[in-house]
Amino acid sequence: MTGQVRTVDGRVAGRRGQATRQKLLDCLSEMLSSSPYRDVKVIDVARKAGTSPATFYQYFPDVEGAVLEIADEMAKEGASLAQLVAGRSWAGKAGWATAEEFVDGFLDFWRHHDAILRVVDLGAAEGDKRFHRLRMKILNSVTTPLTEAVEELRAKGRVDKDVNPAAIAGSLVVMLAAVASHQKGFTTLGVKQAELRPNLALLVHLGITGRKPTR
């Protein structure tokens, strides 16, 4: 953990306090993986961390406040998703590789952070601007470079001039987010995980380039 960490009342936490705070966050993250968000209580998080509710309240105002801390760190990590598409080629076989790597990286990120992303989606759906802002921060990390990719292809005449780059990129990213949060559900349709990713990559490639990929 880097930088100054403060308690709820503004005091700077020492090394031991920082470790306790992080342990509370780690325990909360673990609990969100196995319990509905609304069922997680401060006393349960504190007990799992081997401390007291009073200690929890030294660092967080409530469970939601702690969840937002976890979500904020996850959103910062999500900024790295931009590297999957920023400055990458969409021409020929390189374009197909870009689409595949983008889909793989995006779905892997979603699966790794599945528990906290479910809470973020819930909060955003209920109109909580804090969760909505974090969700958009993650999605925009890839929407922006994808928009730039379509703009570049359009400028070169490789994409129809009537195409709206932001609309295409935004739609593809929202589609991927929806699929990512529903990955397990595809098995009920008889779709294997190994089949899902290349088909998503095909949709992404078609959406960005308007062309069938060269493999």
mmCIF file of N, CA and C in Angstrom, residues 11-147:
data_model
loop_
_atom_site.group_PDB
_atom_site.id
_atom_site.type_symbol
_atom_site.label_atom_id
_atom_site.label_comp_id
_atom_site.label_asym_id
_atom_site.label_seq_id
_atom_site.Cartn_x
_atom_site.Cartn_y
_atom_site.Cartn_z
ATOM 1 N N ARG A 11 -7.001 10.879 10.976
ATOM 2 C CA ARG A 11 -5.648 10.567 11.439
ATOM 3 C C ARG A 11 -4.911 9.705 10.410
ATOM 4 N N VAL A 12 -3.586 9.890 10.320
ATOM 5 C CA VAL A 12 -2.783 9.071 9.414
ATOM 6 C C VAL A 12 -2.538 7.713 10.061
ATOM 7 N N ALA A 13 -2.869 6.662 9.350
ATOM 8 C CA ALA A 13 -2.689 5.309 9.891
ATOM 9 C C ALA A 13 -1.230 4.879 9.770
ATOM 10 N N GLY A 14 -0.734 4.242 10.811
ATOM 11 C CA GLY A 14 0.624 3.723 10.782
ATOM 12 C C GLY A 14 0.690 2.429 9.994
ATOM 13 N N ARG A 15 1.870 1.821 9.986
ATOM 14 C CA ARG A 15 2.055 0.597 9.215
ATOM 15 C C ARG A 15 1.121 -0.514 9.697
ATOM 16 N N ARG A 16 0.981 -0.643 10.992
ATOM 17 C CA ARG A 16 0.114 -1.683 11.540
ATOM 18 C C ARG A 16 -1.352 -1.400 11.183
ATOM 19 N N GLY A 17 -1.726 -0.131 11.274
ATOM 20 C CA GLY A 17 -3.091 0.248 10.930
ATOM 21 C C GLY A 17 -3.390 0.003 9.467
ATOM 22 N N GLN A 18 -2.419 0.287 8.612
ATOM 23 C CA GLN A 18 -2.590 0.043 7.181
ATOM 24 C C GLN A 18 -2.771 -1.445 6.905
ATOM 25 N N ALA A 19 -2.008 -2.260 7.614
ATOM 26 C CA ALA A 19 -2.110 -3.706 7.425
ATOM 27 C C ALA A 19 -3.485 -4.197 7.867
ATOM 28 N N THR A 20 -3.982 -3.660 8.982
ATOM 29 C CA THR A 20 -5.308 -4.050 9.473
ATOM 30 C C THR A 20 -6.382 -3.630 8.477
ATOM 31 N N ARG A 21 -6.264 -2.415 7.980
ATOM 32 C CA ARG A 21 -7.227 -1.908 7.001
ATOM 33 C C ARG A 21 -7.254 -2.789 5.752
ATOM 34 N N GLN A 22 -6.071 -3.148 5.269
ATOM 35 C CA GLN A 22 -5.991 -3.989 4.074
ATOM 36 C C GLN A 22 -6.566 -5.373 4.329
ATOM 37 N N LYS A 23 -6.336 -5.892 5.533
ATOM 38 C CA LYS A 23 -6.880 -7.207 5.865
ATOM 39 C C LYS A 23 -8.402 -7.176 5.870
ATOM 40 N N LEU A 24 -8.969 -6.090 6.364
ATOM 41 C CA LEU A 24 -10.428 -5.936 6.354
ATOM 42 C C LEU A 24 -10.952 -5.920 4.914
ATOM 43 N N LEU A 25 -10.253 -5.217 4.034
ATOM 44 C CA LEU A 25 -10.656 -5.166 2.633
ATOM 45 C C LEU A 25 -10.530 -6.533 1.967
ATOM 46 N N ASP A 26 -9.455 -7.246 2.288
ATOM 47 C CA ASP A 26 -9.251 -8.579 1.703
ATOM 48 C C ASP A 26 -10.344 -9.544 2.168
ATOM 49 N N CYS A 27 -10.684 -9.471 3.437
ATOM 50 C CA CYS A 27 -11.731 -10.348 3.970
ATOM 51 C C CYS A 27 -13.091 -10.004 3.361
ATOM 52 N N LEU A 28 -13.354 -8.724 3.191
ATOM 53 C CA LEU A 28 -14.600 -8.302 2.570
ATOM 54 C C LEU A 28 -14.676 -8.795 1.128
ATOM 55 N N SER A 29 -13.591 -8.681 0.402
ATOM 56 C CA SER A 29 -13.550 -9.158 -0.981
ATOM 57 C C SER A 29 -13.859 -10.648 -1.048
ATOM 58 N N GLU A 30 -13.260 -11.400 -0.120
ATOM 59 C CA GLU A 30 -13.487 -12.844 -0.075
ATOM 60 C C GLU A 30 -14.942 -13.156 0.235
ATOM 61 N N MET A 31 -15.540 -12.404 1.127
ATOM 62 C CA MET A 31 -16.932 -12.639 1.502
ATOM 63 C C MET A 31 -17.885 -12.311 0.362
ATOM 64 N N LEU A 32 -17.556 -11.286 -0.420
ATOM 65 C CA LEU A 32 -18.407 -10.915 -1.552
ATOM 66 C C LEU A 32 -18.418 -12.001 -2.618
ATOM 67 N N SER A 33 -17.387 -12.839 -2.617
ATOM 68 C CA SER A 33 -17.308 -13.919 -3.596
ATOM 69 C C SER A 33 -18.261 -15.062 -3.269
ATOM 70 N N SER A 34 -18.684 -15.130 -2.012
ATOM 71 C CA SER A 34 -19.526 -16.263 -1.599
ATOM 72 C C SER A 34 -20.850 -15.855 -0.974
ATOM 73 N N SER A 35 -21.053 -14.563 -0.736
ATOM 74 C CA SER A 35 -22.283 -14.109 -0.080
ATOM 75 C C SER A 35 -22.899 -12.934 -0.842
ATOM 76 N N PRO A 36 -24.228 -12.825 -0.857
ATOM 77 C CA PRO A 36 -24.872 -11.659 -1.460
ATOM 78 C C PRO A 36 -24.416 -10.393 -0.752
ATOM 79 N N TYR A 37 -24.207 -9.341 -1.519
ATOM 80 C CA TYR A 37 -23.700 -8.074 -0.987
ATOM 81 C C TYR A 37 -24.527 -7.581 0.201
ATOM 82 N N ARG A 38 -25.843 -7.652 0.085
ATOM 83 C CA ARG A 38 -26.726 -7.133 1.135
ATOM 84 C C ARG A 38 -26.639 -7.939 2.431
ATOM 85 N N ASP A 39 -26.108 -9.149 2.345
ATOM 86 C CA ASP A 39 -26.027 -10.002 3.543
ATOM 87 C C ASP A 39 -24.736 -9.804 4.329
ATOM 88 N N VAL A 40 -23.782 -9.087 3.764
ATOM 89 C CA VAL A 40 -22.489 -8.893 4.422
ATOM 90 C C VAL A 40 -22.604 -7.782 5.460
ATOM 91 N N LYS A 41 -22.292 -8.115 6.704
ATOM 92 C CA LYS A 41 -22.391 -7.162 7.811
ATOM 93 C C LYS A 41 -21.005 -6.826 8.367
ATOM 94 N N VAL A 42 -20.904 -5.658 8.968
ATOM 95 C CA VAL A 42 -19.639 -5.209 9.542
ATOM 96 C C VAL A 42 -19.098 -6.212 10.549
ATOM 97 N N ILE A 43 -19.963 -6.710 11.402
ATOM 98 C CA ILE A 43 -19.510 -7.633 12.450
ATOM 99 C C ILE A 43 -18.917 -8.900 11.856
ATOM 100 N N ASP A 44 -19.468 -9.339 10.714
ATOM 101 C CA ASP A 44 -18.959 -10.558 10.073
ATOM 102 C C ASP A 44 -17.599 -10.316 9.435
ATOM 103 N N VAL A 45 -17.429 -9.144 8.816
ATOM 104 C CA VAL A 45 -16.140 -8.806 8.203
ATOM 105 C C VAL A 45 -15.071 -8.692 9.291
ATOM 106 N N ALA A 46 -15.416 -8.006 10.379
ATOM 107 C CA ALA A 46 -14.472 -7.825 11.483
ATOM 108 C C ALA A 46 -14.077 -9.164 12.095
ATOM 109 N N ARG A 47 -15.059 -10.023 12.284
ATOM 110 C CA ARG A 47 -14.777 -11.337 12.877
ATOM 111 C C ARG A 47 -13.846 -12.138 11.972
ATOM 112 N N LYS A 48 -14.096 -12.107 10.677
ATOM 113 C CA LYS A 48 -13.266 -12.854 9.731
ATOM 114 C C LYS A 48 -11.839 -12.319 9.715
ATOM 115 N N ALA A 49 -11.705 -11.013 9.929
ATOM 116 C CA ALA A 49 -10.376 -10.391 9.935
ATOM 117 C C ALA A 49 -9.687 -10.515 11.292
ATOM 118 N N GLY A 50 -10.391 -11.070 12.270
ATOM 119 C CA GLY A 50 -9.812 -11.245 13.594
ATOM 120 C C GLY A 50 -9.728 -9.958 14.382
ATOM 121 N N THR A 51 -10.661 -9.052 14.126
ATOM 122 C CA THR A 51 -10.663 -7.782 14.858
ATOM 123 C C THR A 51 -12.095 -7.437 15.260
ATOM 124 N N SER A 52 -12.352 -6.190 15.635
ATOM 125 C CA SER A 52 -13.660 -5.803 16.146
ATOM 126 C C SER A 52 -14.376 -4.834 15.202
ATOM 127 N N PRO A 53 -15.704 -4.738 15.313
ATOM 128 C CA PRO A 53 -16.450 -3.746 14.525
ATOM 129 C C PRO A 53 -15.933 -2.330 14.762
ATOM 130 N N ALA A 54 -15.524 -2.047 16.002
ATOM 131 C CA ALA A 54 -14.999 -0.712 16.306
ATOM 132 C C ALA A 54 -13.765 -0.403 15.457
ATOM 133 N N THR A 55 -12.922 -1.399 15.266
ATOM 134 C CA THR A 55 -11.737 -1.219 14.425
ATOM 135 C C THR A 55 -12.142 -0.986 12.979
ATOM 136 N N PHE A 56 -13.137 -1.745 12.510
ATOM 137 C CA PHE A 56 -13.641 -1.554 11.146
ATOM 138 C C PHE A 56 -14.068 -0.108 10.949
ATOM 139 N N TYR A 57 -14.813 0.429 11.901
ATOM 140 C CA TYR A 57 -15.344 1.786 11.781
ATOM 141 C C TYR A 57 -14.267 2.867 11.905
ATOM 142 N N GLN A 58 -13.073 2.466 12.332
ATOM 143 C CA GLN A 58 -11.960 3.418 12.329
ATOM 144 C C GLN A 58 -11.543 3.755 10.900
ATOM 145 N N TYR A 59 -11.736 2.795 9.990
ATOM 146 C CA TYR A 59 -11.250 2.948 8.625
ATOM 147 C C TYR A 59 -12.338 3.154 7.575
ATOM 148 N N PHE A 60 -13.554 2.683 7.866
ATOM 149 C CA PHE A 60 -14.628 2.778 6.889
ATOM 150 C C PHE A 60 -15.929 3.186 7.576
ATOM 151 N N PRO A 61 -16.752 4.009 6.944
ATOM 152 C CA PRO A 61 -18.009 4.434 7.555
ATOM 153 C C PRO A 61 -19.031 3.307 7.643
ATOM 154 N N ASP A 62 -18.958 2.363 6.688
ATOM 155 C CA ASP A 62 -19.877 1.230 6.640
ATOM 156 C C ASP A 62 -19.362 0.244 5.592
ATOM 157 N N VAL A 63 -20.104 -0.845 5.381
ATOM 158 C CA VAL A 63 -19.690 -1.847 4.400
ATOM 159 C C VAL A 63 -19.622 -1.232 3.004
ATOM 160 N N GLU A 64 -20.602 -0.407 2.680
ATOM 161 C CA GLU A 64 -20.629 0.214 1.360
ATOM 162 C C GLU A 64 -19.383 1.058 1.116
ATOM 163 N N GLY A 65 -18.945 1.776 2.149
ATOM 164 C CA GLY A 65 -17.740 2.588 2.021
ATOM 165 C C GLY A 65 -16.517 1.738 1.732
ATOM 166 N N ALA A 66 -16.435 0.581 2.378
ATOM 167 C CA ALA A 66 -15.315 -0.329 2.140
ATOM 168 C C ALA A 66 -15.401 -0.932 0.743
ATOM 169 N N VAL A 67 -16.618 -1.268 0.318
ATOM 170 C CA VAL A 67 -16.817 -1.811 -1.027
ATOM 171 C C VAL A 67 -16.365 -0.802 -2.081
ATOM 172 N N LEU A 68 -16.672 0.461 -1.867
ATOM 173 C CA LEU A 68 -16.256 1.499 -2.803
ATOM 174 C C LEU A 68 -14.735 1.610 -2.883
ATOM 175 N N GLU A 69 -14.062 1.373 -1.754
ATOM 176 C CA GLU A 69 -12.594 1.384 -1.760
ATOM 177 C C GLU A 69 -12.064 0.263 -2.651
ATOM 178 N N ILE A 70 -12.650 -0.926 -2.496
ATOM 179 C CA ILE A 70 -12.233 -2.072 -3.317
ATOM 180 C C ILE A 70 -12.522 -1.798 -4.784
ATOM 181 N N ALA A 71 -13.706 -1.249 -5.052
ATOM 182 C CA ALA A 71 -14.110 -0.969 -6.430
ATOM 183 C C ALA A 71 -13.210 0.088 -7.071
ATOM 184 N N ASP A 72 -12.791 1.053 -6.282
ATOM 185 C CA ASP A 72 -11.930 2.105 -6.811
ATOM 186 C C ASP A 72 -10.570 1.543 -7.220
ATOM 187 N N GLU A 73 -10.020 0.657 -6.396
ATOM 188 C CA GLU A 73 -8.741 0.027 -6.728
ATOM 189 C C GLU A 73 -8.880 -0.841 -7.979
ATOM 190 N N MET A 74 -10.016 -1.546 -8.075
ATOM 191 C CA MET A 74 -10.276 -2.381 -9.246
ATOM 192 C C MET A 74 -10.389 -1.534 -10.506
ATOM 193 N N ALA A 75 -11.046 -0.375 -10.392
ATOM 194 C CA ALA A 75 -11.196 0.522 -11.538
ATOM 195 C C ALA A 75 -9.844 1.057 -12.000
ATOM 196 N N LYS A 76 -8.951 1.330 -11.053
ATOM 197 C CA LYS A 76 -7.608 1.791 -11.407
ATOM 198 C C LYS A 76 -6.866 0.703 -12.178
ATOM 199 N N GLU A 77 -7.036 -0.535 -11.732
ATOM 200 C CA GLU A 77 -6.408 -1.659 -12.432
ATOM 201 C C GLU A 77 -7.011 -1.811 -13.828
ATOM 202 N N GLY A 78 -8.305 -1.479 -13.941
ATOM 203 C CA GLY A 78 -8.989 -1.602 -15.225
ATOM 204 C C GLY A 78 -8.424 -0.681 -16.292
ATOM 205 N N ALA A 79 -7.717 0.368 -15.871
ATOM 206 C CA ALA A 79 -7.112 1.292 -16.837
ATOM 207 C C ALA A 79 -6.122 0.562 -17.748
ATOM 208 N N SER A 80 -5.558 -0.534 -17.242
ATOM 209 C CA SER A 80 -4.590 -1.294 -18.034
ATOM 210 C C SER A 80 -5.248 -1.999 -19.223
ATOM 211 N N LEU A 81 -6.569 -2.108 -19.219
ATOM 212 C CA LEU A 81 -7.271 -2.729 -20.344
ATOM 213 C C LEU A 81 -7.036 -1.967 -21.641
ATOM 214 N N ALA A 82 -6.763 -0.668 -21.515
ATOM 215 C CA ALA A 82 -6.521 0.156 -22.704
ATOM 216 C C ALA A 82 -5.371 -0.392 -23.534
ATOM 217 N N GLN A 83 -4.396 -1.025 -22.871
ATOM 218 C CA GLN A 83 -3.227 -1.551 -23.574
ATOM 219 C C GLN A 83 -3.592 -2.661 -24.550
ATOM 220 N N LEU A 84 -4.765 -3.249 -24.366
ATOM 221 C CA LEU A 84 -5.196 -4.340 -25.249
ATOM 222 C C LEU A 84 -5.558 -3.836 -26.641
ATOM 223 N N VAL A 85 -5.908 -2.545 -26.738
ATOM 224 C CA VAL A 85 -6.366 -2.024 -28.028
ATOM 225 C C VAL A 85 -5.668 -0.739 -28.470
ATOM 226 N N ALA A 86 -5.119 0.017 -27.561
ATOM 227 C CA ALA A 86 -4.503 1.302 -27.910
ATOM 228 C C ALA A 86 -3.304 1.098 -28.833
ATOM 229 N N GLY A 87 -3.346 1.731 -29.998
ATOM 230 C CA GLY A 87 -2.231 1.669 -30.921
ATOM 231 C C GLY A 87 -2.050 0.335 -31.621
ATOM 232 N N ARG A 88 -3.006 -0.562 -31.479
ATOM 233 C CA ARG A 88 -2.886 -1.893 -32.101
ATOM 234 C C ARG A 88 -3.408 -1.859 -33.533
ATOM 235 N N SER A 89 -2.884 -2.749 -34.353
ATOM 236 C CA SER A 89 -3.304 -2.842 -35.753
ATOM 237 C C SER A 89 -4.595 -3.642 -35.877
ATOM 238 N N TRP A 90 -5.471 -3.190 -36.784
ATOM 239 C CA TRP A 90 -6.707 -3.917 -37.097
ATOM 240 C C TRP A 90 -6.687 -4.424 -38.534
ATOM 241 N N ALA A 91 -5.506 -4.467 -39.123
ATOM 242 C CA ALA A 91 -5.370 -4.913 -40.507
ATOM 243 C C ALA A 91 -4.904 -6.366 -40.574
ATOM 244 N N GLY A 92 -5.483 -7.119 -41.513
ATOM 245 C CA GLY A 92 -5.039 -8.490 -41.772
ATOM 246 C C GLY A 92 -5.046 -9.394 -40.549
ATOM 247 N N LYS A 93 -4.048 -10.280 -40.500
ATOM 248 C CA LYS A 93 -3.958 -11.230 -39.390
ATOM 249 C C LYS A 93 -3.698 -10.520 -38.064
ATOM 250 N N ALA A 94 -3.009 -9.390 -38.124
ATOM 251 C CA ALA A 94 -2.747 -8.630 -36.905
ATOM 252 C C ALA A 94 -4.056 -8.128 -36.305
ATOM 253 N N GLY A 95 -5.009 -7.775 -37.160
ATOM 254 C CA GLY A 95 -6.308 -7.307 -36.685
ATOM 255 C C GLY A 95 -7.075 -8.397 -35.967
ATOM 256 N N TRP A 96 -6.991 -9.606 -36.492
ATOM 257 C CA TRP A 96 -7.659 -10.737 -35.831
ATOM 258 C C TRP A 96 -7.001 -11.027 -34.485
ATOM 259 N N ALA A 97 -5.681 -10.936 -34.435
ATOM 260 C CA ALA A 97 -4.961 -11.154 -33.176
ATOM 261 C C ALA A 97 -5.361 -10.090 -32.153
ATOM 262 N N THR A 98 -5.528 -8.848 -32.598
ATOM 263 C CA THR A 98 -5.951 -7.766 -31.704
ATOM 264 C C THR A 98 -7.321 -8.072 -31.120
ATOM 265 N N ALA A 99 -8.252 -8.491 -31.970
ATOM 266 C CA ALA A 99 -9.616 -8.808 -31.518
ATOM 267 C C ALA A 99 -9.598 -9.947 -30.502
ATOM 268 N N GLU A 100 -8.820 -10.987 -30.783
ATOM 269 C CA GLU A 100 -8.743 -12.135 -29.875
ATOM 270 C C GLU A 100 -8.147 -11.744 -28.523
ATOM 271 N N GLU A 101 -7.052 -11.015 -28.564
ATOM 272 C CA GLU A 101 -6.380 -10.643 -27.320
ATOM 273 C C GLU A 101 -7.226 -9.676 -26.500
ATOM 274 N N PHE A 102 -7.950 -8.811 -27.191
ATOM 275 C CA PHE A 102 -8.840 -7.880 -26.501
ATOM 276 C C PHE A 102 -9.944 -8.632 -25.773
ATOM 277 N N VAL A 103 -10.601 -9.557 -26.464
ATOM 278 C CA VAL A 103 -11.681 -10.335 -25.853
ATOM 279 C C VAL A 103 -11.152 -11.164 -24.689
ATOM 280 N N ASP A 104 -10.013 -11.829 -24.894
ATOM 281 C CA ASP A 104 -9.433 -12.654 -23.830
ATOM 282 C C ASP A 104 -9.119 -11.812 -22.595
ATOM 283 N N GLY A 105 -8.471 -10.683 -22.801
ATOM 284 C CA GLY A 105 -8.085 -9.825 -21.682
ATOM 285 C C GLY A 105 -9.283 -9.246 -20.960
ATOM 286 N N PHE A 106 -10.285 -8.844 -21.716
ATOM 287 C CA PHE A 106 -11.486 -8.244 -21.124
ATOM 288 C C PHE A 106 -12.241 -9.278 -20.288
ATOM 289 N N LEU A 107 -12.453 -10.477 -20.840
ATOM 290 C CA LEU A 107 -13.185 -11.514 -20.103
ATOM 291 C C LEU A 107 -12.404 -11.998 -18.893
ATOM 292 N N ASP A 108 -11.091 -12.076 -19.019
ATOM 293 C CA ASP A 108 -10.264 -12.499 -17.882
ATOM 294 C C ASP A 108 -10.352 -11.479 -16.749
ATOM 295 N N PHE A 109 -10.303 -10.201 -17.099
ATOM 296 C CA PHE A 109 -10.423 -9.147 -16.090
ATOM 297 C C PHE A 109 -11.774 -9.251 -15.387
ATOM 298 N N TRP A 110 -12.827 -9.453 -16.153
ATOM 299 C CA TRP A 110 -14.169 -9.523 -15.577
ATOM 300 C C TRP A 110 -14.307 -10.735 -14.657
ATOM 301 N N ARG A 111 -13.747 -11.862 -15.072
ATOM 302 C CA ARG A 111 -13.856 -13.060 -14.246
ATOM 303 C C ARG A 111 -13.055 -12.909 -12.960
ATOM 304 N N HIS A 112 -11.883 -12.289 -13.062
ATOM 305 C CA HIS A 112 -11.030 -12.106 -11.885
ATOM 306 C C HIS A 112 -11.695 -11.205 -10.848
ATOM 307 N N HIS A 113 -12.439 -10.196 -11.319
ATOM 308 C CA HIS A 113 -13.075 -9.228 -10.418
ATOM 309 C C HIS A 113 -14.595 -9.415 -10.368
ATOM 310 N N ASP A 114 -15.033 -10.612 -10.670
ATOM 311 C CA ASP A 114 -16.471 -10.877 -10.799
ATOM 312 C C ASP A 114 -17.286 -10.418 -9.591
ATOM 313 N N ALA A 115 -16.821 -10.723 -8.390
ATOM 314 C CA ALA A 115 -17.595 -10.420 -7.187
ATOM 315 C C ALA A 115 -17.829 -8.918 -7.013
ATOM 316 N N ILE A 116 -16.768 -8.132 -7.122
ATOM 317 C CA ILE A 116 -16.920 -6.687 -6.914
ATOM 318 C C ILE A 116 -17.631 -6.030 -8.096
ATOM 319 N N LEU A 117 -17.441 -6.571 -9.293
ATOM 320 C CA LEU A 117 -18.128 -6.010 -10.458
ATOM 321 C C LEU A 117 -19.637 -6.227 -10.369
ATOM 322 N N ARG A 118 -20.052 -7.337 -9.775
ATOM 323 C CA ARG A 118 -21.485 -7.568 -9.578
ATOM 324 C C ARG A 118 -22.074 -6.503 -8.659
ATOM 325 N N VAL A 119 -21.322 -6.128 -7.640
ATOM 326 C CA VAL A 119 -21.787 -5.088 -6.715
ATOM 327 C C VAL A 119 -21.805 -3.729 -7.415
ATOM 328 N N VAL A 120 -20.781 -3.462 -8.208
ATOM 329 C CA VAL A 120 -20.725 -2.200 -8.955
ATOM 330 C C VAL A 120 -21.914 -2.100 -9.907
ATOM 331 N N ASP A 121 -22.207 -3.194 -10.615
ATOM 332 C CA ASP A 121 -23.350 -3.198 -11.539
ATOM 333 C C ASP A 121 -24.655 -2.968 -10.794
ATOM 334 N N LEU A 122 -24.775 -3.600 -9.626
ATOM 335 C CA LEU A 122 -25.988 -3.444 -8.821
ATOM 336 C C LEU A 122 -26.163 -1.992 -8.389
ATOM 337 N N GLY A 123 -25.086 -1.410 -7.863
ATOM 338 C CA GLY A 123 -25.153 -0.026 -7.412
ATOM 339 C C GLY A 123 -25.458 0.933 -8.551
ATOM 340 N N ALA A 124 -24.831 0.694 -9.711
ATOM 341 C CA ALA A 124 -25.065 1.550 -10.872
ATOM 342 C C ALA A 124 -26.507 1.428 -11.350
ATOM 343 N N ALA A 125 -27.033 0.195 -11.359
ATOM 344 C CA ALA A 125 -28.417 -0.032 -11.794
ATOM 345 C C ALA A 125 -29.417 0.640 -10.863
ATOM 346 N N GLU A 126 -29.049 0.780 -9.593
ATOM 347 C CA GLU A 126 -29.938 1.410 -8.616
ATOM 348 C C GLU A 126 -29.788 2.931 -8.615
ATOM 349 N N GLY A 127 -28.922 3.443 -9.504
ATOM 350 C CA GLY A 127 -28.783 4.889 -9.643
ATOM 351 C C GLY A 127 -27.746 5.544 -8.751
ATOM 352 N N ASP A 128 -26.906 4.739 -8.094
ATOM 353 C CA ASP A 128 -25.855 5.303 -7.252
ATOM 354 C C ASP A 128 -24.752 5.854 -8.165
ATOM 355 N N LYS A 129 -24.576 7.159 -8.162
ATOM 356 C CA LYS A 129 -23.633 7.799 -9.065
ATOM 357 C C LYS A 129 -22.192 7.378 -8.816
ATOM 358 N N ARG A 130 -21.881 7.019 -7.572
ATOM 359 C CA ARG A 130 -20.513 6.601 -7.260
ATOM 360 C C ARG A 130 -20.165 5.304 -7.972
ATOM 361 N N PHE A 131 -21.090 4.348 -7.941
ATOM 362 C CA PHE A 131 -20.860 3.077 -8.624
ATOM 363 C C PHE A 131 -20.937 3.259 -10.139
ATOM 364 N N HIS A 132 -21.848 4.121 -10.581
ATOM 365 C CA HIS A 132 -21.965 4.380 -12.023
ATOM 366 C C HIS A 132 -20.669 4.977 -12.557
ATOM 367 N N ARG A 133 -20.085 5.907 -11.812
ATOM 368 C CA ARG A 133 -18.842 6.558 -12.224
ATOM 369 C C ARG A 133 -17.707 5.535 -12.331
ATOM 370 N N LEU A 134 -17.630 4.600 -11.381
ATOM 371 C CA LEU A 134 -16.587 3.578 -11.416
ATOM 372 C C LEU A 134 -16.783 2.627 -12.595
ATOM 373 N N ARG A 135 -18.044 2.263 -12.855
ATOM 374 C CA ARG A 135 -18.334 1.369 -13.985
ATOM 375 C C ARG A 135 -17.939 2.025 -15.301
ATOM 376 N N MET A 136 -18.280 3.298 -15.448
ATOM 377 C CA MET A 136 -17.941 4.006 -16.683
ATOM 378 C C MET A 136 -16.439 4.195 -16.828
ATOM 379 N N LYS A 137 -15.738 4.337 -15.706
ATOM 380 C CA LYS A 137 -14.285 4.488 -15.749
ATOM 381 C C LYS A 137 -13.652 3.235 -16.351
ATOM 382 N N ILE A 138 -14.158 2.077 -15.957
ATOM 383 C CA ILE A 138 -13.636 0.812 -16.478
ATOM 384 C C ILE A 138 -13.968 0.671 -17.957
ATOM 385 N N LEU A 139 -15.233 0.883 -18.312
ATOM 386 C CA LEU A 139 -15.653 0.709 -19.698
ATOM 387 C C LEU A 139 -14.979 1.718 -20.626
ATOM 388 N N ASN A 140 -14.839 2.949 -20.163
ATOM 389 C CA ASN A 140 -14.235 3.985 -21.004
ATOM 390 C C ASN A 140 -12.745 3.761 -21.248
ATOM 391 N N SER A 141 -12.110 2.968 -20.374
ATOM 392 C CA SER A 141 -10.683 2.702 -20.559
ATOM 393 C C SER A 141 -10.431 1.982 -21.882
ATOM 394 N N VAL A 142 -11.430 1.237 -22.370
ATOM 395 C CA VAL A 142 -11.294 0.578 -23.676
ATOM 396 C C VAL A 142 -12.163 1.225 -24.742
ATOM 397 N N THR A 143 -13.250 1.868 -24.332
ATOM 398 C CA THR A 143 -14.111 2.529 -25.321
ATOM 399 C C THR A 143 -13.359 3.637 -26.043
ATOM 400 N N THR A 144 -12.569 4.407 -25.308
ATOM 401 C CA THR A 144 -11.840 5.530 -25.916
ATOM 402 C C THR A 144 -10.843 5.077 -26.979
ATOM 403 N N PRO A 145 -9.938 4.112 -26.689
ATOM 404 C CA PRO A 145 -9.010 3.684 -27.737
ATOM 405 C C PRO A 145 -9.700 2.947 -28.886
ATOM 406 N N LEU A 146 -10.801 2.256 -28.611
ATOM 407 C CA LEU A 146 -11.543 1.611 -29.696
ATOM 408 C C LEU A 146 -12.175 2.655 -30.606
ATOM 409 N N THR A 147 -12.696 3.718 -30.010
ATOM 410 C CA THR A 147 -13.265 4.818 -30.796
ATOM 411 C C THR A 147 -12.193 5.409 -31.705
#
